[in-house]
Structure formats: structure tokens, C-alpha cells
């Protein structure tokens, strides 16, 4: 049963957390592309050249929406990762091990950063782009910073899960 739970836990991490880390990392740059492609106060229409630019901007806007949706949906699916992790840890009898407690703490911090800083800022930027409001580069840079911290926390949890300091099971 332990191997089955561990397999589900790892698959959930790959399939749920992986897309969030990639999409969240791509989001700030995608916002910058849209903000540059359609200047504030323009409808993107006009002559043929502007029309072509508007089409590209629309594609970029679709990309921004898709990346945000991936982050939202897969972060919800990501709840399965700690649930399966707790089940696996209980089956392995390691709930009190320091590496697991550290991993739980870092996972909670990553979830908090995603829910409190990354997703709300993505929504704000998406609303600004939809309303053709200006987007300051500093805002996308801050979002990129929070996303980087989120990704670093998950990378650290992954290393802890593999190395398991003090483990007597091999690593």
C-alpha cells in the first residue's frame, strides 16, 4: 500500500504542481508582451499594420488568460499532493521525522505564497490588461519574484522528499 500511495503522491506532484510552477513563471513575461503590444488608450484597430498587431496582442492576451487559468485550476488539484503525502507518511510511519515536518512547513509556505501573492496579482494584472489599464514593469517584476519564491520552496520540498535527511531507508 505504501508504494501505491507514494506513486500517487509523486504523480499528483508532477501533474498538479508542475503545471502551476511553469505557467506561473511564464505569466509575467506574457503580461509584458500584451502591455507592449497594445498601448494604453488604443483599441488596437486602424490601418493594416495596427490590425496585425492587434491580432498578435489578442493571441498574447489569450495566452495570459490560459496561463492564469492553469495556475488556478491546477493549484486546486494540487491539494491532492499534501493529502496523499500525509497518507504516505502515515503508512511509512515517518510523520514525526524532521525532514517531513520541514517539508510540510515549506509546502504550507508555498501554498500561502501562491494563494496570497501569486494568484491575486495575476488576477489584478489580467483585469488591468482587459480594461486596457497601464501595467508597470515593477508589478510584473514583483509577481515574478513571488513566483520564484514559490518555485524555490517547491524545489526545496522536492529535494527533502528525495534526500530525506536522517532516513534509514537508503538515501
Tab-separated table of N, CA and C in Angstrom:
chain	number	residue	atom	x	y	z
A	1	UNK	N	0.823	-1.197	0.000
A	1	UNK	CA	0.000	0.000	0.000
A	1	UNK	C	0.864	1.257	0.000
A	2	UNK	N	2.000	1.201	0.694
A	2	UNK	CA	2.886	2.359	0.782
A	2	UNK	C	3.395	2.765	-0.601
A	3	UNK	N	3.807	1.787	-1.382
A	3	UNK	CA	4.320	2.096	-2.723
A	3	UNK	C	3.229	2.690	-3.613
A	4	UNK	N	2.015	2.204	-3.469
A	4	UNK	CA	0.894	2.732	-4.236
A	4	UNK	C	0.635	4.187	-3.846
A	5	UNK	N	0.571	4.480	-2.540
A	5	UNK	CA	0.344	5.849	-2.068
A	5	UNK	C	1.482	6.776	-2.488
A	6	UNK	N	2.706	6.285	-2.376
A	6	UNK	CA	3.860	7.094	-2.781
A	6	UNK	C	3.805	7.390	-4.280
A	7	UNK	N	3.419	6.407	-5.069
A	7	UNK	CA	3.298	6.617	-6.514
A	7	UNK	C	2.241	7.675	-6.821
A	8	UNK	N	1.094	7.587	-6.152
A	8	UNK	CA	0.045	8.589	-6.352
A	8	UNK	C	0.512	9.976	-5.916
A	9	UNK	N	1.224	10.033	-4.804
A	9	UNK	CA	1.734	11.305	-4.289
A	9	UNK	C	2.690	11.950	-5.301
A	10	UNK	N	3.613	11.174	-5.829
A	10	UNK	CA	4.582	11.696	-6.796
A	10	UNK	C	3.881	12.094	-8.101
A	11	UNK	N	2.968	11.270	-8.572
A	11	UNK	CA	2.222	11.619	-9.788
A	11	UNK	C	1.410	12.890	-9.592
A	12	UNK	N	0.770	13.028	-8.443
A	12	UNK	CA	-0.003	14.241	-8.164
A	12	UNK	C	0.910	15.466	-8.158
A	13	UNK	N	2.089	15.323	-7.573
A	13	UNK	CA	3.030	16.449	-7.540
A	13	UNK	C	3.460	16.836	-8.951
A	14	UNK	N	3.754	15.859	-9.768
A	14	UNK	CA	4.191	16.146	-11.133
A	14	UNK	C	3.062	16.758	-11.953
A	15	UNK	N	1.878	16.156	-11.868
A	15	UNK	CA	0.764	16.581	-12.717
A	15	UNK	C	0.048	17.828	-12.222
A	16	UNK	N	0.118	18.122	-10.929
A	16	UNK	CA	-0.588	19.294	-10.402
A	16	UNK	C	0.355	20.465	-10.139
A	17	UNK	N	1.449	20.218	-9.465
A	17	UNK	CA	2.350	21.311	-9.101
A	17	UNK	C	3.214	21.732	-10.290
A	18	UNK	N	3.625	20.795	-11.106
A	18	UNK	CA	4.450	21.117	-12.268
A	18	UNK	C	3.822	22.171	-13.178
A	19	UNK	N	2.574	21.982	-13.604
A	19	UNK	CA	1.957	22.996	-14.462
A	19	UNK	C	1.841	24.367	-13.801
A	20	UNK	N	1.589	24.398	-12.492
A	20	UNK	CA	1.484	25.688	-11.799
A	20	UNK	C	2.830	26.399	-11.812
A	21	UNK	N	3.901	25.681	-11.534
A	21	UNK	CA	5.209	26.329	-11.495
A	21	UNK	C	5.605	26.862	-12.872
A	22	UNK	N	5.317	26.109	-13.912
A	22	UNK	CA	5.677	26.550	-15.263
A	22	UNK	C	4.792	27.716	-15.704
A	23	UNK	N	3.470	27.573	-15.554
A	23	UNK	CA	2.553	28.628	-16.005
A	23	UNK	C	2.762	29.915	-15.223
A	24	UNK	N	2.962	29.797	-13.915
A	24	UNK	CA	3.181	30.999	-13.094
A	24	UNK	C	4.480	31.689	-13.490
A	25	UNK	N	5.482	30.918	-13.858
A	25	UNK	CA	6.757	31.504	-14.283
A	25	UNK	C	6.634	32.218	-15.627
A	26	UNK	N	5.781	31.723	-16.491
A	26	UNK	CA	5.601	32.322	-17.813
A	26	UNK	C	4.687	33.546	-17.777
A	27	UNK	N	3.849	33.661	-16.773
A	27	UNK	CA	2.812	34.689	-16.720
A	27	UNK	C	3.362	36.121	-16.782
A	28	UNK	N	4.355	36.510	-15.953
A	28	UNK	CA	4.806	37.914	-16.001
A	28	UNK	C	5.294	38.350	-17.385
A	29	UNK	N	6.048	37.508	-18.055
A	29	UNK	CA	6.551	37.853	-19.387
A	29	UNK	C	5.410	37.956	-20.390
A	30	UNK	N	4.424	37.075	-20.272
A	30	UNK	CA	3.276	37.139	-21.169
A	30	UNK	C	2.506	38.443	-20.969
A	31	UNK	N	2.387	38.893	-19.727
A	31	UNK	CA	1.723	40.171	-19.444
A	31	UNK	C	2.509	41.312	-20.079
A	32	UNK	N	3.824	41.283	-19.957
A	32	UNK	CA	4.653	42.341	-20.550
A	32	UNK	C	4.468	42.407	-22.066
A	33	UNK	N	4.364	41.239	-22.706
A	33	UNK	CA	4.163	41.216	-24.167
A	33	UNK	C	2.845	41.890	-24.541
A	34	UNK	N	1.789	41.615	-23.795
A	34	UNK	CA	0.493	42.231	-24.082
A	34	UNK	C	0.553	43.723	-23.822
A	35	UNK	N	1.164	44.120	-22.710
A	35	UNK	CA	1.230	45.540	-22.343
A	35	UNK	C	1.989	46.341	-23.396
A	36	UNK	N	2.987	45.746	-24.026
A	36	UNK	CA	3.764	46.430	-25.070
A	36	UNK	C	3.030	46.394	-26.403
A	37	UNK	N	2.331	45.299	-26.694
A	37	UNK	CA	1.686	45.126	-27.996
A	37	UNK	C	0.512	46.075	-28.213
A	38	UNK	N	-0.251	46.346	-27.165
A	38	UNK	CA	-1.401	47.236	-27.301
A	38	UNK	C	-1.239	48.371	-26.313
A	39	UNK	N	-0.714	49.501	-26.759
A	39	UNK	CA	-0.523	50.632	-25.857
A	39	UNK	C	-1.842	51.079	-25.236
A	40	UNK	N	-1.755	51.626	-24.043
A	40	UNK	CA	-2.929	52.113	-23.323
A	40	UNK	C	-3.642	53.164	-24.149
A	41	UNK	N	-4.972	53.073	-24.158
A	41	UNK	CA	-5.775	54.062	-24.856
A	41	UNK	C	-5.981	53.778	-26.326
A	42	UNK	N	-5.418	52.679	-26.828
A	42	UNK	CA	-5.642	52.342	-28.231
A	42	UNK	C	-6.553	51.144	-28.294
A	43	UNK	N	-7.306	51.099	-29.316
A	43	UNK	CA	-8.204	49.962	-29.498
A	43	UNK	C	-7.542	48.845	-30.270
A	44	UNK	N	-6.352	49.052	-30.728
A	44	UNK	CA	-5.659	48.025	-31.482
A	44	UNK	C	-6.105	47.969	-32.932
A	45	UNK	N	-7.048	48.816	-33.328
A	45	UNK	CA	-7.542	48.789	-34.707
A	45	UNK	C	-6.800	49.790	-35.551
A	46	UNK	N	-7.373	50.149	-36.659
A	46	UNK	CA	-6.761	51.162	-37.510
A	46	UNK	C	-6.317	50.583	-38.816
A	47	UNK	N	-5.108	50.988	-39.230
A	47	UNK	CA	-4.627	50.516	-40.526
A	47	UNK	C	-4.236	49.040	-40.462
A	48	UNK	N	-3.784	48.512	-41.573
A	48	UNK	CA	-3.450	47.088	-41.655
A	48	UNK	C	-2.370	46.676	-40.693
A	49	UNK	N	-1.350	47.519	-40.516
A	49	UNK	CA	-0.256	47.165	-39.605
A	49	UNK	C	-0.761	47.101	-38.176
A	50	UNK	N	-1.579	48.071	-37.804
A	50	UNK	CA	-2.120	48.062	-36.448
A	50	UNK	C	-3.050	46.876	-36.270
A	51	UNK	N	-3.782	46.528	-37.297
A	51	UNK	CA	-4.677	45.378	-37.212
A	51	UNK	C	-3.905	44.093	-36.995
A	52	UNK	N	-2.778	43.962	-37.679
A	52	UNK	CA	-1.942	42.776	-37.480
A	52	UNK	C	-1.400	42.744	-36.066
A	53	UNK	N	-1.020	43.905	-35.544
A	53	UNK	CA	-0.532	43.984	-34.166
A	53	UNK	C	-1.624	43.639	-33.175
A	54	UNK	N	-2.852	44.036	-33.495
A	54	UNK	CA	-3.976	43.734	-32.614
A	54	UNK	C	-4.229	42.229	-32.566
A	55	UNK	N	-4.061	41.567	-33.696
A	55	UNK	CA	-4.237	40.112	-33.721
A	55	UNK	C	-3.209	39.413	-32.861
A	56	UNK	N	-1.978	39.864	-32.945
A	56	UNK	CA	-0.920	39.288	-32.116
A	56	UNK	C	-1.182	39.580	-30.648
A	57	UNK	N	-1.642	40.809	-30.361
A	57	UNK	CA	-1.954	41.167	-28.979
A	57	UNK	C	-3.089	40.311	-28.442
A	58	UNK	N	-4.069	40.017	-29.308
A	58	UNK	CA	-5.187	39.171	-28.885
A	58	UNK	C	-4.697	37.763	-28.572
A	59	UNK	N	-3.776	37.245	-29.390
A	59	UNK	CA	-3.190	35.932	-29.123
A	59	UNK	C	-2.447	35.944	-27.792
A	60	UNK	N	-1.671	37.006	-27.564
A	60	UNK	CA	-0.931	37.125	-26.305
A	60	UNK	C	-1.886	37.233	-25.123
A	61	UNK	N	-2.990	37.946	-25.299
A	61	UNK	CA	-3.979	38.064	-24.228
A	61	UNK	C	-4.601	36.711	-23.932
A	62	UNK	N	-4.850	35.925	-24.962
A	62	UNK	CA	-5.370	34.568	-24.767
A	62	UNK	C	-4.368	33.727	-23.987
A	63	UNK	N	-3.099	33.929	-24.270
A	63	UNK	CA	-2.052	33.211	-23.545
A	63	UNK	C	-2.064	33.592	-22.067
A	64	UNK	N	-2.180	34.873	-21.772
A	64	UNK	CA	-2.218	35.336	-20.377
A	64	UNK	C	-3.408	34.698	-19.654
A	65	UNK	N	-4.568	34.709	-20.297
A	65	UNK	CA	-5.765	34.098	-19.683
A	65	UNK	C	-5.555	32.606	-19.437
A	66	UNK	N	-4.975	31.926	-20.418
A	66	UNK	CA	-4.734	30.492	-20.282
A	66	UNK	C	-3.759	30.200	-19.145
A	67	UNK	N	-2.680	30.948	-19.067
A	67	UNK	CA	-1.698	30.727	-18.006
A	67	UNK	C	-2.324	30.932	-16.629
A	68	UNK	N	-3.158	31.964	-16.490
A	68	UNK	CA	-3.823	32.197	-15.204
A	68	UNK	C	-4.794	31.060	-14.882
A	69	UNK	N	-5.509	30.611	-15.887
A	69	UNK	CA	-6.451	29.507	-15.653
A	69	UNK	C	-5.715	28.239	-15.238
A	70	UNK	N	-4.600	27.953	-15.873
A	70	UNK	CA	-3.789	26.790	-15.488
A	70	UNK	C	-3.381	26.912	-14.026
A	71	UNK	N	-2.916	28.087	-13.631
A	71	UNK	CA	-2.490	28.294	-12.239
A	71	UNK	C	-3.649	28.077	-11.273
A	72	UNK	N	-4.804	28.629	-11.597
A	72	UNK	CA	-5.970	28.499	-10.715
A	72	UNK	C	-6.442	27.059	-10.608
A	73	UNK	N	-6.654	26.416	-11.740
A	73	UNK	CA	-7.216	25.064	-11.751
A	73	UNK	C	-6.242	24.065	-11.135
A	74	UNK	N	-4.998	24.113	-11.562
A	74	UNK	CA	-4.040	23.130	-11.073
A	74	UNK	C	-3.640	23.366	-9.619
A	75	UNK	N	-3.748	24.608	-9.142
A	75	UNK	CA	-3.483	24.832	-7.717
A	75	UNK	C	-4.576	24.163	-6.888
A	76	UNK	N	-5.801	24.144	-7.398
A	76	UNK	CA	-6.875	23.410	-6.718
A	76	UNK	C	-6.612	21.912	-6.717
A	77	UNK	N	-6.168	21.396	-7.852
A	77	UNK	CA	-5.834	19.976	-7.932
A	77	UNK	C	-4.623	19.634	-7.058
A	78	UNK	N	-3.777	20.636	-6.838
A	78	UNK	CA	-2.571	20.438	-6.036
A	78	UNK	C	-2.840	20.077	-4.594
A	79	UNK	N	-4.064	20.274	-4.123
A	79	UNK	CA	-4.430	19.883	-2.760
A	79	UNK	C	-4.217	18.381	-2.571
A	80	UNK	N	-4.326	17.621	-3.647
A	80	UNK	CA	-4.121	16.171	-3.559
A	80	UNK	C	-2.699	15.821	-3.132
A	81	UNK	N	-1.743	16.692	-3.427
A	81	UNK	CA	-0.339	16.385	-3.114
A	81	UNK	C	-0.119	16.245	-1.608
A	82	UNK	N	-0.459	17.241	-0.775
A	82	UNK	CA	-0.252	17.045	0.660
A	82	UNK	C	-1.181	15.981	1.258
A	83	UNK	N	-2.387	15.833	0.726
A	83	UNK	CA	-3.292	14.798	1.241
A	83	UNK	C	-2.667	13.419	1.031
A	84	UNK	N	-2.212	13.168	-0.181
A	84	UNK	CA	-1.550	11.888	-0.457
A	84	UNK	C	-0.222	11.779	0.284
A	85	UNK	N	0.438	12.922	0.486
A	85	UNK	CA	1.691	12.920	1.237
A	85	UNK	C	1.487	12.506	2.683
A	86	UNK	N	0.445	13.041	3.312
A	86	UNK	CA	0.146	12.645	4.690
A	86	UNK	C	-0.200	11.166	4.770
A	87	UNK	N	-0.989	10.682	3.819
A	87	UNK	CA	-1.348	9.259	3.809
A	87	UNK	C	-0.101	8.391	3.641
A	88	UNK	N	0.778	8.805	2.763
A	88	UNK	CA	2.023	8.058	2.534
A	88	UNK	C	2.900	8.077	3.781
A	89	UNK	N	3.057	9.263	4.379
A	89	UNK	CA	3.891	9.385	5.587
A	89	UNK	C	3.341	8.552	6.730
A	90	UNK	N	2.024	8.531	6.875
A	90	UNK	CA	1.411	7.712	7.923
A	90	UNK	C	1.676	6.237	7.667
A	91	UNK	N	1.555	5.811	6.406
A	91	UNK	CA	1.803	4.409	6.059
A	91	UNK	C	3.265	4.034	6.281
A	92	UNK	N	4.162	4.996	6.082
A	92	UNK	CA	5.591	4.744	6.267
A	92	UNK	C	6.021	4.908	7.725
A	93	UNK	N	5.156	5.506	8.533
A	93	UNK	CA	5.490	5.727	9.936
A	93	UNK	C	6.524	6.824	10.152
A	94	UNK	N	6.500	7.856	9.320
A	94	UNK	CA	7.512	8.913	9.412
A	94	UNK	C	6.913	10.285	9.738
A	95	UNK	N	5.682	10.318	10.248
A	95	UNK	CA	5.017	11.596	10.494
A	95	UNK	C	5.785	12.510	11.441
A	96	UNK	N	6.597	11.976	12.313
A	96	UNK	CA	7.342	12.808	13.258
A	96	UNK	C	8.757	13.136	12.823
A	97	UNK	N	9.185	12.668	11.663
A	97	UNK	CA	10.559	12.907	11.211
A	97	UNK	C	10.769	14.378	10.846
A	98	UNK	N	11.946	14.884	11.177
A	98	UNK	CA	12.258	16.302	10.967
A	98	UNK	C	12.156	16.708	9.496
A	99	UNK	N	12.635	15.860	8.573
A	99	UNK	CA	12.590	16.208	7.154
A	99	UNK	C	11.153	16.346	6.671
A	100	UNK	N	10.252	15.531	7.236
A	100	UNK	CA	8.856	15.624	6.829
A	100	UNK	C	8.196	16.871	7.411
A	101	UNK	N	8.495	17.173	8.652
A	101	UNK	CA	7.950	18.386	9.271
A	101	UNK	C	8.431	19.627	8.520
A	102	UNK	N	9.706	19.632	8.136
A	102	UNK	CA	10.244	20.748	7.340
A	102	UNK	C	9.532	20.828	5.989
A	103	UNK	N	9.302	19.675	5.369
A	103	UNK	CA	8.609	19.653	4.073
A	103	UNK	C	7.177	20.154	4.206
A	104	UNK	N	6.501	19.763	5.257
A	104	UNK	CA	5.124	20.227	5.486
A	104	UNK	C	5.106	21.742	5.674
A	105	UNK	N	6.057	22.241	6.452
A	105	UNK	CA	6.143	23.685	6.691
A	105	UNK	C	6.404	24.440	5.390
A	106	UNK	N	7.339	23.959	4.599
A	106	UNK	CA	7.657	24.611	3.323
A	106	UNK	C	6.495	24.510	2.326
A	107	UNK	N	5.790	23.391	2.346
A	107	UNK	CA	4.621	23.228	1.480
A	107	UNK	C	3.531	24.227	1.864
A	108	UNK	N	3.315	24.389	3.161
A	108	UNK	CA	2.325	25.368	3.629
A	108	UNK	C	2.741	26.783	3.231
A	109	UNK	N	4.036	27.078	3.342
A	109	UNK	CA	4.522	28.406	2.941
A	109	UNK	C	4.330	28.616	1.441
A	110	UNK	N	4.623	27.600	0.641
A	110	UNK	CA	4.438	27.708	-0.813
A	110	UNK	C	2.967	27.928	-1.155
A	111	UNK	N	2.088	27.182	-0.506
A	111	UNK	CA	0.652	27.344	-0.754
A	111	UNK	C	0.201	28.746	-0.351
A	112	UNK	N	0.714	29.235	0.774
A	112	UNK	CA	0.364	30.580	1.221
A	112	UNK	C	0.815	31.645	0.238
A	113	UNK	N	2.022	31.516	-0.281
A	113	UNK	CA	2.527	32.483	-1.264
A	113	UNK	C	1.685	32.431	-2.540
A	114	UNK	N	1.346	31.229	-2.976
A	114	UNK	CA	0.531	31.097	-4.182
A	114	UNK	C	-0.835	31.758	-3.986
A	115	UNK	N	-1.470	31.472	-2.859
A	115	UNK	CA	-2.829	31.974	-2.620
A	115	UNK	C	-2.873	33.450	-2.244
A	116	UNK	N	-1.848	33.928	-1.538
A	116	UNK	CA	-1.876	35.312	-1.057
A	116	UNK	C	-1.192	36.300	-1.989
A	117	UNK	N	-0.219	35.846	-2.757
A	117	UNK	CA	0.571	36.781	-3.552
A	117	UNK	C	0.526	36.522	-5.061
A	118	UNK	N	0.653	35.273	-5.477
A	118	UNK	CA	0.758	34.990	-6.905
A	118	UNK	C	-0.607	35.093	-7.607
A	119	UNK	N	-1.574	34.300	-7.176
A	119	UNK	CA	-2.873	34.296	-7.860
A	119	UNK	C	-3.582	35.651	-7.807
A	120	UNK	N	-3.626	36.334	-6.651
A	120	UNK	CA	-4.284	37.656	-6.656
A	120	UNK	C	-3.603	38.670	-7.570
A	121	UNK	N	-2.276	38.657	-7.628
A	121	UNK	CA	-1.572	39.595	-8.505
A	121	UNK	C	-1.797	39.252	-9.971
A	122	UNK	N	-1.869	37.971	-10.279
A	122	UNK	CA	-2.208	37.578	-11.648
A	122	UNK	C	-3.586	38.114	-12.023
A	123	UNK	N	-4.553	37.965	-11.112
A	123	UNK	CA	-5.907	38.442	-11.386
A	123	UNK	C	-5.928	39.956	-11.585
A	124	UNK	N	-5.192	40.691	-10.761
A	124	UNK	CA	-5.126	42.153	-10.898
A	124	UNK	C	-4.546	42.552	-12.250
A	125	UNK	N	-3.458	41.912	-12.632
A	125	UNK	CA	-2.833	42.230	-13.919
A	125	UNK	C	-3.756	41.867	-15.085
A	126	UNK	N	-4.425	40.750	-14.978
A	126	UNK	CA	-5.357	40.340	-16.019
A	126	UNK	C	-6.499	41.346	-16.149
A	127	UNK	N	-7.018	41.824	-15.019
A	127	UNK	CA	-8.075	42.845	-15.048
A	127	UNK	C	-7.566	44.138	-15.683
A	128	UNK	N	-6.339	44.538	-15.333
A	128	UNK	CA	-5.764	45.755	-15.927
A	128	UNK	C	-5.626	45.619	-17.438
A	129	UNK	N	-5.145	44.462	-17.885
A	129	UNK	CA	-4.992	44.259	-19.328
A	129	UNK	C	-6.343	44.252	-20.027
A	130	UNK	N	-7.311	43.614	-19.414
A	130	UNK	CA	-8.656	43.558	-20.003
A	130	UNK	C	-9.254	44.954	-20.104
A	131	UNK	N	-9.017	45.789	-19.092
A	131	UNK	CA	-9.526	47.159	-19.096
A	131	UNK	C	-8.597	48.148	-19.765
A	132	UNK	N	-7.543	47.643	-20.418
A	132	UNK	CA	-6.559	48.468	-21.119
A	132	UNK	C	-5.922	49.517	-20.201
A	133	UNK	N	-5.685	49.101	-18.963
A	133	UNK	CA	-5.008	49.960	-18.000
A	133	UNK	C	-3.498	49.752	-18.126
A	134	UNK	N	-2.722	50.743	-17.732
A	134	UNK	CA	-1.260	50.584	-17.808
A	134	UNK	C	-0.768	49.518	-16.824
A	135	UNK	N	0.242	48.808	-17.234
A	135	UNK	CA	0.858	47.790	-16.386
A	135	UNK	C	2.311	48.188	-16.181
A	136	UNK	N	2.652	48.500	-14.948
A	136	UNK	CA	4.028	48.881	-14.637
A	136	UNK	C	4.908	47.634	-14.593
A	137	UNK	N	6.092	47.776	-15.120
A	137	UNK	CA	7.040	46.655	-15.115
A	137	UNK	C	7.357	46.210	-13.691
A	138	UNK	N	7.354	47.136	-12.751
A	138	UNK	CA	7.640	46.789	-11.352
A	138	UNK	C	6.616	45.784	-10.809
A	139	UNK	N	5.378	45.898	-11.258
A	139	UNK	CA	4.348	44.958	-10.793
A	139	UNK	C	4.598	43.554	-11.325
A	140	UNK	N	4.996	43.456	-12.591
A	140	UNK	CA	5.288	42.128	-13.129
A	140	UNK	C	6.570	41.577	-12.520
A	141	UNK	N	7.506	42.459	-12.190
A	141	UNK	CA	8.747	42.012	-11.544
A	141	UNK	C	8.462	41.461	-10.146
A	142	UNK	N	7.580	42.131	-9.401
A	142	UNK	CA	7.211	41.632	-8.060
A	142	UNK	C	6.513	40.284	-8.167
A	143	UNK	N	5.628	40.169	-9.155
A	143	UNK	CA	4.959	38.887	-9.360
A	143	UNK	C	5.981	37.801	-9.688
A	144	UNK	N	6.929	38.125	-10.540
A	144	UNK	CA	7.979	37.160	-10.884
A	144	UNK	C	8.778	36.765	-9.644
A	145	UNK	N	9.023	37.725	-8.740
A	145	UNK	CA	9.753	37.428	-7.505
A	145	UNK	C	8.951	36.453	-6.635
A	146	UNK	N	7.666	36.728	-6.436
A	146	UNK	CA	6.836	35.833	-5.622
A	146	UNK	C	6.746	34.452	-6.257
A	147	UNK	N	6.641	34.424	-7.573
A	147	UNK	CA	6.608	33.149	-8.278
A	147	UNK	C	7.919	32.397	-8.090
A	148	UNK	N	9.027	33.106	-8.149
A	148	UNK	CA	10.327	32.479	-7.925
A	148	UNK	C	10.450	31.893	-6.527
A	149	UNK	N	9.954	32.606	-5.532
A	149	UNK	CA	9.979	32.091	-4.150
A	149	UNK	C	9.106	30.841	-4.058
A	150	UNK	N	7.932	30.896	-4.658
A	150	UNK	CA	7.038	29.726	-4.687
A	150	UNK	C	7.761	28.530	-5.309
A	151	UNK	N	8.392	28.744	-6.457
A	151	UNK	CA	9.096	27.660	-7.150
A	151	UNK	C	10.287	27.149	-6.342
A	152	UNK	N	11.007	28.055	-5.697
A	152	UNK	CA	12.152	27.653	-4.869
A	152	UNK	C	11.697	26.799	-3.689
A	153	UNK	N	10.584	27.165	-3.078
A	153	UNK	CA	10.054	26.362	-1.973
A	153	UNK	C	9.701	24.957	-2.448
A	154	UNK	N	9.059	24.856	-3.610
A	154	UNK	CA	8.721	23.530	-4.124
A	154	UNK	C	9.957	22.727	-4.496
A	155	UNK	N	10.956	23.385	-5.025
A	155	UNK	CA	12.205	22.679	-5.340
A	155	UNK	C	12.848	22.152	-4.061
A	156	UNK	N	12.809	22.948	-3.002
A	156	UNK	CA	13.379	22.526	-1.722
A	156	UNK	C	12.605	21.336	-1.159
A	157	UNK	N	11.290	21.379	-1.239
A	157	UNK	CA	10.477	20.258	-0.771
A	157	UNK	C	10.819	18.995	-1.573
A	158	UNK	N	10.977	19.153	-2.870
A	158	UNK	CA	11.324	18.003	-3.713
A	158	UNK	C	12.650	17.390	-3.274
A	159	UNK	N	13.638	18.233	-3.025
A	159	UNK	CA	14.943	17.721	-2.572
A	159	UNK	C	14.792	17.016	-1.223
A	160	UNK	N	14.051	17.609	-0.302
A	160	UNK	CA	13.837	16.961	1.002
A	160	UNK	C	13.144	15.609	0.852
A	161	UNK	N	12.208	15.522	-0.079
A	161	UNK	CA	11.496	14.259	-0.293
A	161	UNK	C	12.434	13.181	-0.847
A	162	UNK	N	13.410	13.587	-1.608
A	162	UNK	CA	14.335	12.615	-2.195
A	162	UNK	C	15.455	12.257	-1.222
A	163	UNK	N	16.050	13.264	-0.607
A	163	UNK	CA	17.207	13.044	0.258
A	163	UNK	C	16.808	12.500	1.620
A	164	UNK	N	15.729	13.007	2.186
A	164	UNK	CA	15.225	12.613	3.498
A	164	UNK	C	16.345	12.522	4.532
A	165	UNK	N	16.843	13.651	4.977
A	165	UNK	CA	17.946	13.655	5.950
A	165	UNK	C	17.637	12.793	7.182
A	166	UNK	N	18.573	11.966	7.553
A	166	UNK	CA	18.409	11.110	8.720
A	166	UNK	C	17.626	9.840	8.439
A	167	UNK	N	17.231	9.652	7.185
A	167	UNK	CA	16.444	8.471	6.851
A	167	UNK	C	17.306	7.221	6.938
A	168	UNK	N	16.691	6.151	7.385
A	168	UNK	CA	17.397	4.874	7.444
A	168	UNK	C	16.991	3.980	6.284
A	169	UNK	N	16.244	4.531	5.324
A	169	UNK	CA	15.753	3.722	4.206
A	169	UNK	C	16.630	3.816	2.962
A	170	UNK	N	17.776	4.436	3.074
A	170	UNK	CA	18.672	4.376	1.926
A	170	UNK	C	19.288	5.659	1.481
A	171	UNK	N	18.537	6.711	1.246
A	171	UNK	CA	19.082	7.898	0.607
A	171	UNK	C	20.046	8.612	1.429
